[in-house]
Short mmCIF file of C-alpha atoms in Angstrom, two decimals:
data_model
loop_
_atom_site.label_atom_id
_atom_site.label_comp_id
_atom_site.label_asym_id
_atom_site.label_seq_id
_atom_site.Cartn_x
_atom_site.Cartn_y
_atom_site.Cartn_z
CA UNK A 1 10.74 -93.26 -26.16
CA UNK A 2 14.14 -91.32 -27.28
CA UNK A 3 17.15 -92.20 -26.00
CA UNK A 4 20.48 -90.36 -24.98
CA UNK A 5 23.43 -90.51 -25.57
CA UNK A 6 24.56 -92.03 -22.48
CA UNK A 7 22.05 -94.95 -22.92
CA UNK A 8 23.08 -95.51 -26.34
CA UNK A 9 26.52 -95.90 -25.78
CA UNK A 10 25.58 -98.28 -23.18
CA UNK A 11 23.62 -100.40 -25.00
CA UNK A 12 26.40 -101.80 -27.62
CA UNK A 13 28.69 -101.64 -25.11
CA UNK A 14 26.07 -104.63 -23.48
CA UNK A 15 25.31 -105.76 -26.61
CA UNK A 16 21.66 -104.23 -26.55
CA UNK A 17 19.14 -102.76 -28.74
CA UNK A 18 18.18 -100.44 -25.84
CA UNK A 19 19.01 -99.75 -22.16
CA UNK A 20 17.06 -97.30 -19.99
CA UNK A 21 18.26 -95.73 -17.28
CA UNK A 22 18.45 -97.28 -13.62
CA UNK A 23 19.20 -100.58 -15.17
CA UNK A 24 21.95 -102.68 -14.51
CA UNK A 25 24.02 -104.12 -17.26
CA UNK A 26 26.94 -105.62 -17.67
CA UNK A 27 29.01 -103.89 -20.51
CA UNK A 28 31.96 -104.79 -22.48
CA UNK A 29 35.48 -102.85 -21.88
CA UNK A 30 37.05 -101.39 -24.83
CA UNK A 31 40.06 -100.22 -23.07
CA UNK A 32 41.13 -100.39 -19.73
CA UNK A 33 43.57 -98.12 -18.48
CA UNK A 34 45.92 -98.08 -15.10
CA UNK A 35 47.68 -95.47 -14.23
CA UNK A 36 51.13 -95.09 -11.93
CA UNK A 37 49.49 -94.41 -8.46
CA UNK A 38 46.26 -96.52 -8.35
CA UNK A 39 47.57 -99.29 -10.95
CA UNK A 40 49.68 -101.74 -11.29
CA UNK A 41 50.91 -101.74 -7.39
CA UNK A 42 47.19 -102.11 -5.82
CA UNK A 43 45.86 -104.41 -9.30
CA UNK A 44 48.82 -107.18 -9.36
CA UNK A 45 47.89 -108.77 -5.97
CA UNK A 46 44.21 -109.22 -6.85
CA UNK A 47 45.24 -110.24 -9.84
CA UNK A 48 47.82 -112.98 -8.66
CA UNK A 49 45.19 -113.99 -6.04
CA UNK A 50 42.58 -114.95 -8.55
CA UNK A 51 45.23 -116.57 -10.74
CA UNK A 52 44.51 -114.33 -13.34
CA UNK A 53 45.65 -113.00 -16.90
CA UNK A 54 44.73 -109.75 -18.38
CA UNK A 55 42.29 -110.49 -20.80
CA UNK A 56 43.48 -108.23 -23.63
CA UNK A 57 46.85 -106.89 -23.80
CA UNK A 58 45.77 -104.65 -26.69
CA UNK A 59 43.34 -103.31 -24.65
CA UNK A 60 45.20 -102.47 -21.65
CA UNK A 61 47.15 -99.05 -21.28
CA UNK A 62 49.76 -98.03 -18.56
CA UNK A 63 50.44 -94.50 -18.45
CA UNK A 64 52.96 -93.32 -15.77
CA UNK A 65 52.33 -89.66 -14.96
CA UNK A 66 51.60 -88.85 -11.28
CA UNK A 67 55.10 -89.75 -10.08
CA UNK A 68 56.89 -88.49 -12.94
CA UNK A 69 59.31 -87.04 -13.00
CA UNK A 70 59.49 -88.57 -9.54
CA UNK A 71 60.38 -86.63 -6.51
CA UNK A 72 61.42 -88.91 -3.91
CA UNK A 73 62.72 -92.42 -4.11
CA UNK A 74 59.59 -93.79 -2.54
CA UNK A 75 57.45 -91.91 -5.86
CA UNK A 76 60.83 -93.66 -8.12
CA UNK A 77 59.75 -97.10 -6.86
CA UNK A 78 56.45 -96.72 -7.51
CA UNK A 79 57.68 -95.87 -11.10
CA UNK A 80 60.43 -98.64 -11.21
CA UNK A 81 57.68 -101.24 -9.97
CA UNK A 82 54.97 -100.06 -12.90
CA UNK A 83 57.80 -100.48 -15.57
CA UNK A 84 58.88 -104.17 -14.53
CA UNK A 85 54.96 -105.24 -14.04
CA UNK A 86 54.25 -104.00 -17.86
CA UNK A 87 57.35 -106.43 -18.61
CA UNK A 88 56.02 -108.94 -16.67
CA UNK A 89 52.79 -108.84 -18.05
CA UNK A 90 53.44 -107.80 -21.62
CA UNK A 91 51.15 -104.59 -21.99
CA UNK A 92 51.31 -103.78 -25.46
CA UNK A 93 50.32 -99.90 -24.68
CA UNK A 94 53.15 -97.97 -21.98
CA UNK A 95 53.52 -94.86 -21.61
CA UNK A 96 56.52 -92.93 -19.05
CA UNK A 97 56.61 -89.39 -18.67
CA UNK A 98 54.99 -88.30 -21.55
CA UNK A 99 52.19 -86.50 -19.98
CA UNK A 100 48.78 -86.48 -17.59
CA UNK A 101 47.11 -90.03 -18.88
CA UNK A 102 43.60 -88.73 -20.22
CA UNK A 103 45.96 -86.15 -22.90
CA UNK A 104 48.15 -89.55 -24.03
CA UNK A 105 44.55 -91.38 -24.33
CA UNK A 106 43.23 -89.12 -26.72
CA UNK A 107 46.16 -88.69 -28.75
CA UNK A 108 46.61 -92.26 -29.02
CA UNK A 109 43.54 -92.26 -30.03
CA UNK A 110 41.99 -94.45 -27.62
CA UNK A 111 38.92 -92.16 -26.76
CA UNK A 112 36.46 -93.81 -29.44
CA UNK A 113 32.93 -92.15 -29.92
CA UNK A 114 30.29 -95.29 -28.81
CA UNK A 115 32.93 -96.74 -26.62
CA UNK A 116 33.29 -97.63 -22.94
CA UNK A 117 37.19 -96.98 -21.44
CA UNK A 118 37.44 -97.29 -17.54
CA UNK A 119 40.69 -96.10 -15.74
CA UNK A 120 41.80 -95.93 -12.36
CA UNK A 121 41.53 -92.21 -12.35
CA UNK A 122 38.74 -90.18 -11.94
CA UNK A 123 39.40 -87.48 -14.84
CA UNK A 124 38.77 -90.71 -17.16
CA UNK A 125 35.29 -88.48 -17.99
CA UNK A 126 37.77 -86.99 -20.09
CA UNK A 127 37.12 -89.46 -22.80
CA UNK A 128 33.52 -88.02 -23.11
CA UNK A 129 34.27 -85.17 -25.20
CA UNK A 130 34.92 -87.77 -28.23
CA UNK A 131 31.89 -89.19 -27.32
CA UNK A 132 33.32 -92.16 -25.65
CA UNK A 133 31.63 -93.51 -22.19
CA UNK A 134 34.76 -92.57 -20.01
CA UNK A 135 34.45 -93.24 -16.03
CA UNK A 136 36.98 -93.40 -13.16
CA UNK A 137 37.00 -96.97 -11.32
CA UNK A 138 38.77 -98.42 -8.09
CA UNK A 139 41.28 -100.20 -8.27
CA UNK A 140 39.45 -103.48 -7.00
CA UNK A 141 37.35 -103.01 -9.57
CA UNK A 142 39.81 -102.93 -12.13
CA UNK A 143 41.05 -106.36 -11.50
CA UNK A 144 37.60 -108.03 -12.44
CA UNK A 145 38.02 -106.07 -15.31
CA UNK A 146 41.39 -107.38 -16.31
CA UNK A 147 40.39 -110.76 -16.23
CA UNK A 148 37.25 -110.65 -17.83
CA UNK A 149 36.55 -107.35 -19.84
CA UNK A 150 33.76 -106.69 -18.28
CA UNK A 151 31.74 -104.44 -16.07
CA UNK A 152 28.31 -104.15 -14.22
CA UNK A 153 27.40 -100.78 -14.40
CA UNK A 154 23.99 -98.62 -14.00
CA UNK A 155 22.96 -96.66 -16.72
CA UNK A 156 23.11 -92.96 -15.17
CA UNK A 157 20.12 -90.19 -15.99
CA UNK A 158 21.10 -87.30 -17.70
CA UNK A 159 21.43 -84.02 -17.46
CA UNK A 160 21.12 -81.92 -20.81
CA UNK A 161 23.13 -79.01 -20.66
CA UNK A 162 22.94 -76.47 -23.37
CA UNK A 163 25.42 -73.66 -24.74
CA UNK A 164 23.88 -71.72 -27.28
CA UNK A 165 25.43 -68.82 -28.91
CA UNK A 166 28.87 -67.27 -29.14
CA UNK A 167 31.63 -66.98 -26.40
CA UNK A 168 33.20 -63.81 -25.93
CA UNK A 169 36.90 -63.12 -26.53
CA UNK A 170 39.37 -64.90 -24.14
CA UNK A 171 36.42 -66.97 -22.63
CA UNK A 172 37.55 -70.55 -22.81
CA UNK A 173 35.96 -73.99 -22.20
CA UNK A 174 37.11 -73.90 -18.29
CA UNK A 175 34.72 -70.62 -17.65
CA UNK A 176 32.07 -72.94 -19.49
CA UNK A 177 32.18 -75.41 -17.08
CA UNK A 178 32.76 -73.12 -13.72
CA UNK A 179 29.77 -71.75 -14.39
CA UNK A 180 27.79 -74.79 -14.92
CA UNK A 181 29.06 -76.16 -11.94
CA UNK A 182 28.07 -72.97 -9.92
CA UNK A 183 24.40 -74.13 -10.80
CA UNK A 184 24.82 -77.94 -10.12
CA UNK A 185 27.07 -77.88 -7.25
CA UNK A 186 29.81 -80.36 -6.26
CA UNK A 187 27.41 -83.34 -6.23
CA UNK A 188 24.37 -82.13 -8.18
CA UNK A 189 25.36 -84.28 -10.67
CA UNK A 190 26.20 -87.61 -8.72
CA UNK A 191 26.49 -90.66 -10.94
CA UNK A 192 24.53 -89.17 -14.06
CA UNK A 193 26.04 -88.31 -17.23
CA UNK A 194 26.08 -84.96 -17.71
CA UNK A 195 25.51 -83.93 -21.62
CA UNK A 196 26.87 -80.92 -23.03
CA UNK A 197 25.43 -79.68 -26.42
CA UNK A 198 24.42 -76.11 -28.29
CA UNK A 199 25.71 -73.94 -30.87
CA UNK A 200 28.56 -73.00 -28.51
CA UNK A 201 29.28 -76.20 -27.26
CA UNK A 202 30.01 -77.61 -31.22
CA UNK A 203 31.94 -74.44 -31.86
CA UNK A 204 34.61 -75.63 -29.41
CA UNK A 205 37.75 -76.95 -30.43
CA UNK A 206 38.74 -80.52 -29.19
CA UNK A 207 40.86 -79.28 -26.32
CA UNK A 208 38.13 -76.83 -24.78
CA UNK A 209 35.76 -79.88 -24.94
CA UNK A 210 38.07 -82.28 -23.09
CA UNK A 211 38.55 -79.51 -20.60
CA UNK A 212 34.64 -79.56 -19.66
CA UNK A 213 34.41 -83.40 -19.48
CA UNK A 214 37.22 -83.40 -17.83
CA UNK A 215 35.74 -81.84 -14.84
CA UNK A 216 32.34 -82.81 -15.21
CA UNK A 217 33.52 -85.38 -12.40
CA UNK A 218 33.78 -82.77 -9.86
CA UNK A 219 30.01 -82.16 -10.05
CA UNK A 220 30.09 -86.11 -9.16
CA UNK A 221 29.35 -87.42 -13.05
CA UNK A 222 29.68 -90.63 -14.03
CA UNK A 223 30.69 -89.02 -17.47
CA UNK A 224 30.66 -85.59 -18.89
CA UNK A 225 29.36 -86.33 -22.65
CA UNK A 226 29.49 -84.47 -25.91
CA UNK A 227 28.44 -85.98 -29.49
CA UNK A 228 31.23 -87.00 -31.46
CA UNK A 229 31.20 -84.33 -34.72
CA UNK A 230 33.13 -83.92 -37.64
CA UNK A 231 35.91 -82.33 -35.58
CA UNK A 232 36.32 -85.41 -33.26
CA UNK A 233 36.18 -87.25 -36.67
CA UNK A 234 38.97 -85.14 -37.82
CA UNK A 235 41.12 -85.28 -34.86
CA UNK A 236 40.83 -88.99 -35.05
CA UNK A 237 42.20 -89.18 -38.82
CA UNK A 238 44.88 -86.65 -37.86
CA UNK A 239 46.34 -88.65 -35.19
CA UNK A 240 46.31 -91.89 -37.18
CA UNK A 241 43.09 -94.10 -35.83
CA UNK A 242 42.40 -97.25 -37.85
CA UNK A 243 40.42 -98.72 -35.48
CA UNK A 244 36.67 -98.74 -35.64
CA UNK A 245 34.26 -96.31 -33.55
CA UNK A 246 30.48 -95.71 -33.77
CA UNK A 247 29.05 -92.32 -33.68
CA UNK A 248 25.85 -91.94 -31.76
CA UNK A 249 23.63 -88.75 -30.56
CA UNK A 250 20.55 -88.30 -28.39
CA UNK A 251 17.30 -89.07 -29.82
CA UNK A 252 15.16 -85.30 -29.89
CA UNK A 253 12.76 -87.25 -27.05
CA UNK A 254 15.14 -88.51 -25.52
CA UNK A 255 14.56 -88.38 -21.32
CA UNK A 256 16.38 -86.25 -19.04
CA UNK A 257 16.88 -85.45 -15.49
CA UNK A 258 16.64 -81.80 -16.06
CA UNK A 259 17.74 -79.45 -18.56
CA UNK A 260 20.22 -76.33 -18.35
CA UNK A 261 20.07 -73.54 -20.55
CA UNK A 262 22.71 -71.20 -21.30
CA UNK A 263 23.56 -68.15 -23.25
CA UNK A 264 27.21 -67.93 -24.11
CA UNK A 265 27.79 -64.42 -24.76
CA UNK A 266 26.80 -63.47 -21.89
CA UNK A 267 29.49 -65.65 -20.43
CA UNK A 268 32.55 -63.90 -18.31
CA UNK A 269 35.90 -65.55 -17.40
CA UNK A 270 35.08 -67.30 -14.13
CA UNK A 271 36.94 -67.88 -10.76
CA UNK A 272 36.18 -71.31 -8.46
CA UNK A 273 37.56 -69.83 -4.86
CA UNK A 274 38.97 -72.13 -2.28
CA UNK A 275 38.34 -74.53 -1.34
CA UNK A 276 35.23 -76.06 -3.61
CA UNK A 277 35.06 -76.35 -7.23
CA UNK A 278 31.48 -74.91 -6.86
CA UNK A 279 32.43 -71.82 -4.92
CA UNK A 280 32.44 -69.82 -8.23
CA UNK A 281 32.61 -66.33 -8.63
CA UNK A 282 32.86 -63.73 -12.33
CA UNK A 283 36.12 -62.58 -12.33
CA UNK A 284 34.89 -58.88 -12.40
CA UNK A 285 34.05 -59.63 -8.69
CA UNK A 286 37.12 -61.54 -7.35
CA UNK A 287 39.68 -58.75 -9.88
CA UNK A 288 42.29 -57.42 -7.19
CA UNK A 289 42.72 -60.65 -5.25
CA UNK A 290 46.89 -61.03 -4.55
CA UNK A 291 47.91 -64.05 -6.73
CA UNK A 292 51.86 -65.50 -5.65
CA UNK A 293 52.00 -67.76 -8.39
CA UNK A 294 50.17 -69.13 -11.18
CA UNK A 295 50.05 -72.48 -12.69
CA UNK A 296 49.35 -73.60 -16.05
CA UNK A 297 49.27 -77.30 -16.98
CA UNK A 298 47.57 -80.77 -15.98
CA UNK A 299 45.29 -83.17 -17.68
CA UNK A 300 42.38 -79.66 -18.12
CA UNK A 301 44.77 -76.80 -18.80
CA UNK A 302 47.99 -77.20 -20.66
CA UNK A 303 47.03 -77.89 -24.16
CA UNK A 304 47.90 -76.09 -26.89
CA UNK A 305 45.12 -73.61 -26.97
CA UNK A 306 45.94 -73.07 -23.17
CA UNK A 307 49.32 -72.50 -23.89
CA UNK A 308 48.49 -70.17 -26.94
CA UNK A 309 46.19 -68.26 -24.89
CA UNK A 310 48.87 -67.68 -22.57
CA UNK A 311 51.41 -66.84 -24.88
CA UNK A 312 49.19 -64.37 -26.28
CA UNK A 313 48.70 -62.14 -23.29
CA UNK A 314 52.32 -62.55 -21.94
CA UNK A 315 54.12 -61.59 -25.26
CA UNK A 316 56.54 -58.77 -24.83
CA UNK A 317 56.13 -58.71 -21.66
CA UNK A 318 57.71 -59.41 -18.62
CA UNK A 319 56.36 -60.86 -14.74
CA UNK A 320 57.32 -59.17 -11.22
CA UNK A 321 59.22 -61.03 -9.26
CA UNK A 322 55.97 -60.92 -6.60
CA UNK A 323 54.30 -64.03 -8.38
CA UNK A 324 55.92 -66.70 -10.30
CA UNK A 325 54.39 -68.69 -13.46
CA UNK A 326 55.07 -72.90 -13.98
CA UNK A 327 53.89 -74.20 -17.14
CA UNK A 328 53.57 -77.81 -17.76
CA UNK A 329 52.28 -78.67 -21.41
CA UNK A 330 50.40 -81.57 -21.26
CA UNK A 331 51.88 -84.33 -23.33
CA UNK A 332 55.30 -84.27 -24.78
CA UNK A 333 54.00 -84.36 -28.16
CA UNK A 334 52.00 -80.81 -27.58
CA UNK A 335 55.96 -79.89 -25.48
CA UNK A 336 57.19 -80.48 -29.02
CA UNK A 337 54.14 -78.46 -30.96
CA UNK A 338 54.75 -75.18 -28.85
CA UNK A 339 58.44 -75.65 -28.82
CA UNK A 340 58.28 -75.21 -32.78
CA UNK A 341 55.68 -72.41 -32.65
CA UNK A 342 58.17 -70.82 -30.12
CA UNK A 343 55.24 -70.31 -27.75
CA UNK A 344 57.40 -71.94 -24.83
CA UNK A 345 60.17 -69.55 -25.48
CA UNK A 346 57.50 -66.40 -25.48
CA UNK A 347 56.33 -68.24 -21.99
CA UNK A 348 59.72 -68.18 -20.96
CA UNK A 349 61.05 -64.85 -22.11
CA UNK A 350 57.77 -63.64 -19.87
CA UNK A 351 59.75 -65.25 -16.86
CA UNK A 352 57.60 -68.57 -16.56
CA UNK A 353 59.03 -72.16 -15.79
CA UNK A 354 58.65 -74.42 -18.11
CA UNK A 355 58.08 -77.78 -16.91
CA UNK A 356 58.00 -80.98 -18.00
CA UNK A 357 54.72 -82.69 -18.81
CA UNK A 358 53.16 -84.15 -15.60
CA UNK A 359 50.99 -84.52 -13.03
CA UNK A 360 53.03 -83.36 -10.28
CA UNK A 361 51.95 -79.83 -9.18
CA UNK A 362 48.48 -80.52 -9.66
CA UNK A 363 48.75 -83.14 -7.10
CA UNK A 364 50.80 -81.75 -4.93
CA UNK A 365 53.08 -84.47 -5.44
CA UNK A 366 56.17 -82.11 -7.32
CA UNK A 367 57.00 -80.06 -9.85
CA UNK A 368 56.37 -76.92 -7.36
CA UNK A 369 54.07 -77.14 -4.54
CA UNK A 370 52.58 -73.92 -2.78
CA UNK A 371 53.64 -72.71 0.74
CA UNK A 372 51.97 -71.32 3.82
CA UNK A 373 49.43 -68.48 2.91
CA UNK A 374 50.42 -68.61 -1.19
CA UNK A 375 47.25 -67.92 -3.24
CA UNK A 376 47.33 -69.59 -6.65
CA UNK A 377 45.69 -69.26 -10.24
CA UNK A 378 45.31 -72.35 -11.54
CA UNK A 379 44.20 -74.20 -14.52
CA UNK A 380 43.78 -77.43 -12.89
CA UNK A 381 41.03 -79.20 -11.73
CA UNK A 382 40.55 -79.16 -8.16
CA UNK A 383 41.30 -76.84 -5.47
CA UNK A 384 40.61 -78.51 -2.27
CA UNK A 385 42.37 -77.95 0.84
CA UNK A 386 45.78 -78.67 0.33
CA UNK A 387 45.77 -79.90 -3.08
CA UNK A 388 48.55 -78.60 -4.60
CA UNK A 389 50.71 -78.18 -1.28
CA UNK A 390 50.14 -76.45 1.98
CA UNK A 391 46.80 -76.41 3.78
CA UNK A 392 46.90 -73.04 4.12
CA UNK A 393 46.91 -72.10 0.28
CA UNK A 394 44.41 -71.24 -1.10
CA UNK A 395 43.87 -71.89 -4.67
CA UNK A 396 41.68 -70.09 -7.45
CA UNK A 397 40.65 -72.17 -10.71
CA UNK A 398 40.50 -70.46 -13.60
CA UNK A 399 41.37 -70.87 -17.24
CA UNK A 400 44.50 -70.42 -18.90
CA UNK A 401 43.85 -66.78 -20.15
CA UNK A 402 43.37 -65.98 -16.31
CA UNK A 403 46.15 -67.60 -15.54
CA UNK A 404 48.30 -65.83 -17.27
CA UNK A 405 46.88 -62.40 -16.72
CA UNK A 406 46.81 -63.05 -12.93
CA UNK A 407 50.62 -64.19 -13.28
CA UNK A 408 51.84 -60.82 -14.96
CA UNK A 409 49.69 -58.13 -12.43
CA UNK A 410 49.87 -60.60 -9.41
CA UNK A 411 46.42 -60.41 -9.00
CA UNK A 412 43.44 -61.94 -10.05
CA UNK A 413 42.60 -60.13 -13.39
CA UNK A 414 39.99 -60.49 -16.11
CA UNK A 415 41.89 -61.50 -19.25
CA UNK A 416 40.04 -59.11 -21.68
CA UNK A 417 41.75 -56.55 -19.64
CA UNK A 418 45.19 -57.46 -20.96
#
């Protein structure tokens, strides 16, 4: 019987031949990583308790995002507390205010294909679009993992989901997902990997890949896999990994849950409507919609291609004052890359904000949250009930190319429009 991917990854992580699904194993951590709000201040007593080291220093990474830049003293000493702990403790990998952890990851080149990297953050599916067996974990959790480097887990079903074809112009890896989601549902998905794959799929760039793993946790996925390719290979080399990886893919009879089918051309820019990730909608029938502001940024929309989209449909021209634009690149080193291609100064010029790289608006934590009755376009990842401020927003996912359309007519508007 074939195997998927899921199952193979699983298996050298617990030093297996094979591993089916259902079964309980206990797998070996290749990285571990904590991040600023469910870290270091909830991990240190359990760890102190047992009387225990970190098992791998070189395998631990603390990534401070959430609460930077931090907007209150209280969010400062969460921040001030994370930076004396990684003293304390000597983690080799730390990251402050550079950007939304699952971006630093990858760049660092810690998303391996045919590894298994756990994090205190949900969005750790991230990883999956390199191939690697990302998952979110509690922090409880995290401290048996510290001291040992090890994890029981259950080897999830999948579901295959399939992209074949072409997308359309200004359809992006976000609308890819939305509607994917719109046939699973919020919890259709619940702790299985879900495994993306077609013509379409591999035609993707790295950063419309990560996008769709990224949220393949709001379906409820324990991971949101592709197969590692030559561009993952590529992306690797460019960003300096010398560390080893092991490139797997799913056997042709390999068992699945179900199977999804999908043709991409016939793929339109999508909308998820408040307040569920699964309440999506074409664009063509949510167009007119008022939209007060518009953000682009977070761990699934402010890459580079998400900026360049934006720039792209904003250039030359300029926003109303009726809905305001943020932007938030999401690392410092892809800050840096549109700086030099100018893009942030086209983004600005267009009357957007350009932020610094964080978590903060997506979160509601910062960086601009929304007010009473304030509809927002958003390329994050969630849009629950007062996610990204009051209760009584209501905010639209969409991709970055929606974004920025619905920022310059203040309304919802299908990008091809522009």
């Amino acid at each position: 019987m074939g195997k998927t991917l899921a199952e193979k990854i699983l298996a050298r992580c617990a030093g297996k031949e094979s591993v089916s699904a259902g079964e309980i194993i206990q797998g070996r951590v290749d990285i571990a990583m904590l991040d600023d709000t469910l870290g270091p201040w909830y991990v240190d007593p359990g760890l102190k308790k047992l009387g225990a080291d970190i098992w791998d220093r070189s395998k631990t990474v603390l990534i401070c995002d959430h609460y930077t830049p931090s907007g209150s003293a209280a969010q400062a000493n969460v921040v001030k507390f994370n930076r004396e702990w990684s003293k304390e403790y000597n983690i080799e990998h730390y990251f402050e205010e550079c950007g939304p952890c699952h971006q630093i990851l990858a760049e660092n080149c810690f998303d391996l294909p045919g590894t298994l990297l756990v994090g205190v953050d949900s969005h750790t599916v991230t990883a999956g679009a390199f191939g690697c067996f990302g998952t979110g974990i509690g922090s409880t959790e995290m401290v048996g993992v510290l001291a040992t480097g090890e994890i029981w887990l259950r080897v999830p079903e999948s579901i295959k989901i399939q992209w074949e074809g072409k997308l359309g112009s200004r359809v992006m890896g976000k609308d890819v997902f939305l509607r994917t989601i719109r046939d699973v549902s919020h919890s259709g998905a619940t702790y299985m990997a879900m495994e993306f794959c077609g013509s379409a799929i591999r035609d993707l760039g790295i950063d419309d890949r990560m996008c769709i793993s990224n949220m393949s946790v709001e379906a409820g996925a324990k991971a949101g896999l592709m197969a590692a390719d030559e561009k993952v290979e590529a992306y690797l080399r460019e960003h300096g990994n010398t560390k080893p990886y092991y490139v797997f893919e799913s056997d042709p009879d390999a068992v699945y849950h179900s199977v999804l089918n999908y043709k991409a051309e016939e793929l339109v820019p999508q909308v998820a409507c408040p307040h569920a990730v699964d309440n999506v909608h074409d664009v063509t029938e949510m167009a007119g919609t008022r939209i007060d502001r518009a953000y682009i940024g977070s761990c699934t929309g402010g890459r580079l291609t998400d900026l360049i989209a934006a720039a792209e449909i904003l250039r030359g021209k300029k926003l109303t004052r009726d809905c305001k634009l943020a932007v938030s690149p999401s690392s410092k080193k892809v800050w840096e890359q549109a700086a030099k291609m100018g893009i942030l100064n086209e983004l600005s010029e267009a009357g957007a904000t350009i932020l610094a790289p964080t978590c903060g608006a997506c979160v509601g934590y910062h960086s601009g949250l929304l007010a009473d009755g304030e509809n927002c376009a958003s390329t994050t990842n969630r849009n629950f009930r007062g996610r990204m401020g009051s209760r009584e927003a209501g905010v639209y996912l969409v991709s970055a190319a929606t974004a920025a359309a619905s920022a310059l007519t203040g309304r919802l508007t299908d990008p091809r429009e522009i």
